[in-house]
Each structure stands twice: as structure tokens, then as C-alpha cells.
Amino acid sequence: SKESRIAARVSDPHVLVVGHPYIDVWEAVKPSSVGIGAWPVVPRGQDWKTGVCRALGWPETTGAAWQHILSKVHSYKDLEPQLLGRVEELIDFVTAVPD
């Protein structure tokens, strides 16, 4: 992906680039927290956020959809563990005591 190519060029020992398996951060919110069974599969080439809104029958206003999703996140328990692991990795990196 474009992001992978950009991250591969980073070589500063003071910079850590981590990834996550999600198309968008929306997908890192547990579907059950939002009241859905699963995030819909959006065909490649289609805008993912718009496709999600369309598949879920939500208005195709992605800003409003994001506000709705955020309103359902109350703690880390509402997020997928794979995202939390990346966040913990970054916290460890920025708080490490230099040798």
C-alpha cells in the first residue's frame, strides 16, 4: 500500500511507525459497541466510509457517522485488541528510558 511504502522509508531510530490491520479507524471499533453484527465488506475501489454508511442504511454523511461511532466508544473495551496493541507499543516506545 501507499502507507507501507512511506513507512518503509522511515529509518530514524527515534521514530517508530506501526501499522494496524484496519482499512479505517472506524473498523477498530468493535461492531457490537456500535450495535451491528459486523462491519460490512465494501468492494475494492469504492470509498470505504461511504460504502459502510450505505450498507448499514446510514445517511452517507461520513462526519455524522463518525460522530455516531465515537458516541458509542466509552472505554478501551469498545476497541479491537489489535489496535490497542499498536497503541501500547507506541506508548512503550515514547516512554522508554534511553540507554
Short mmCIF file of C-alpha atoms in Angstrom, two decimals:
data_model
loop_
_atom_site.label_atom_id
_atom_site.label_comp_id
_atom_site.label_asym_id
_atom_site.label_seq_id
_atom_site.Cartn_x
_atom_site.Cartn_y
_atom_site.Cartn_z
CA SER A 1 0.00 0.00 0.00
CA LYS A 2 0.97 3.63 -0.28
CA GLU A 3 1.23 3.82 3.50
CA SER A 4 3.54 0.77 3.65
CA ARG A 5 5.88 2.31 1.10
CA ILE A 6 6.04 5.57 3.04
CA ALA A 7 6.65 3.77 6.35
CA ALA A 8 9.41 1.65 4.81
CA ARG A 9 11.39 4.82 4.04
CA VAL A 10 11.50 5.87 7.70
CA SER A 11 14.84 4.95 9.22
CA ASP A 12 15.30 7.32 12.16
CA PRO A 13 15.90 5.37 15.42
CA HIS A 14 13.79 7.98 17.22
CA VAL A 15 10.75 7.29 15.06
CA LEU A 16 8.51 4.25 15.30
CA VAL A 17 5.94 3.54 12.64
CA VAL A 18 3.40 0.87 13.48
CA GLY A 19 0.52 -0.37 11.44
CA HIS A 20 -2.82 -1.96 12.09
CA PRO A 21 -4.98 -4.34 10.08
CA TYR A 22 -7.90 -1.95 9.62
CA ILE A 23 -8.99 -0.16 6.48
CA ASP A 24 -10.02 2.76 8.65
CA VAL A 25 -10.04 3.51 12.36
CA TRP A 26 -13.83 3.06 12.29
CA GLU A 27 -13.20 -0.65 11.79
CA ALA A 28 -11.17 -0.77 15.03
CA VAL A 29 -14.35 -0.06 16.99
CA LYS A 30 -15.95 -3.35 17.95
CA PRO A 31 -19.10 -3.83 15.88
CA SER A 32 -21.04 -4.84 18.99
CA SER A 33 -20.23 -1.45 20.53
CA VAL A 34 -21.91 0.25 17.60
CA GLY A 35 -24.85 -2.15 17.66
CA ILE A 36 -24.04 -4.02 14.45
CA GLY A 37 -23.09 -7.65 13.85
CA ALA A 38 -20.03 -6.86 11.75
CA TRP A 39 -18.52 -4.11 9.68
CA PRO A 40 -19.75 -4.56 6.12
CA VAL A 41 -17.44 -5.65 3.33
CA VAL A 42 -17.05 -2.78 0.89
CA PRO A 43 -15.93 -3.62 -2.66
CA ARG A 44 -12.40 -2.58 -3.55
CA GLY A 45 -12.33 0.74 -5.37
CA GLN A 46 -15.35 2.10 -3.53
CA ASP A 47 -14.91 4.69 -0.79
CA TRP A 48 -14.93 2.57 2.36
CA LYS A 49 -16.68 5.01 4.70
CA THR A 50 -19.40 5.83 2.19
CA GLY A 51 -19.83 2.13 1.44
CA VAL A 52 -20.17 1.33 5.15
CA CYS A 53 -22.80 4.02 5.58
CA ARG A 54 -24.69 2.77 2.54
CA ALA A 55 -24.52 -0.89 3.61
CA LEU A 56 -25.73 -0.06 7.13
CA GLY A 57 -28.53 2.16 5.88
CA TRP A 58 -26.98 5.22 7.48
CA PRO A 59 -27.02 8.64 5.81
CA GLU A 60 -23.91 8.93 3.65
CA THR A 61 -22.57 11.81 5.72
CA THR A 62 -19.31 10.37 6.99
CA GLY A 63 -18.74 13.14 9.54
CA ALA A 64 -22.07 12.40 11.19
CA ALA A 65 -21.37 8.66 11.01
CA TRP A 66 -18.02 9.18 12.76
CA GLN A 67 -19.71 11.21 15.50
CA HIS A 68 -22.22 8.38 15.94
CA ILE A 69 -19.45 5.78 16.17
CA LEU A 70 -17.46 7.91 18.63
CA SER A 71 -20.53 8.32 20.82
CA LYS A 72 -20.57 4.54 21.27
CA VAL A 73 -16.95 4.30 22.45
CA HIS A 74 -16.79 4.65 26.22
CA SER A 75 -13.59 2.77 27.09
CA TYR A 76 -10.79 0.72 25.61
CA LYS A 77 -13.12 -2.29 25.84
CA ASP A 78 -15.02 -0.87 22.87
CA LEU A 79 -11.92 -1.14 20.67
CA GLU A 80 -10.35 -4.13 18.96
CA PRO A 81 -7.29 -5.62 20.70
CA GLN A 82 -5.15 -5.32 17.55
CA LEU A 83 -5.42 -1.52 17.68
CA LEU A 84 -4.81 -1.41 21.41
CA GLY A 85 -1.64 -3.44 20.95
CA ARG A 86 -0.27 -0.90 18.47
CA VAL A 87 -1.12 1.97 20.83
CA GLU A 88 0.62 0.19 23.72
CA GLU A 89 3.66 -0.36 21.51
CA LEU A 90 3.82 3.37 20.75
CA ILE A 91 3.42 4.29 24.42
CA ASP A 92 6.26 1.94 25.33
CA PHE A 93 8.43 3.49 22.60
CA VAL A 94 7.89 7.11 23.64
CA THR A 95 8.25 6.42 27.35
CA ALA A 96 11.33 4.20 27.17
CA VAL A 97 14.29 5.37 29.19
CA PRO A 98 17.25 5.92 26.84
CA ASP A 99 20.27 3.64 27.32
#
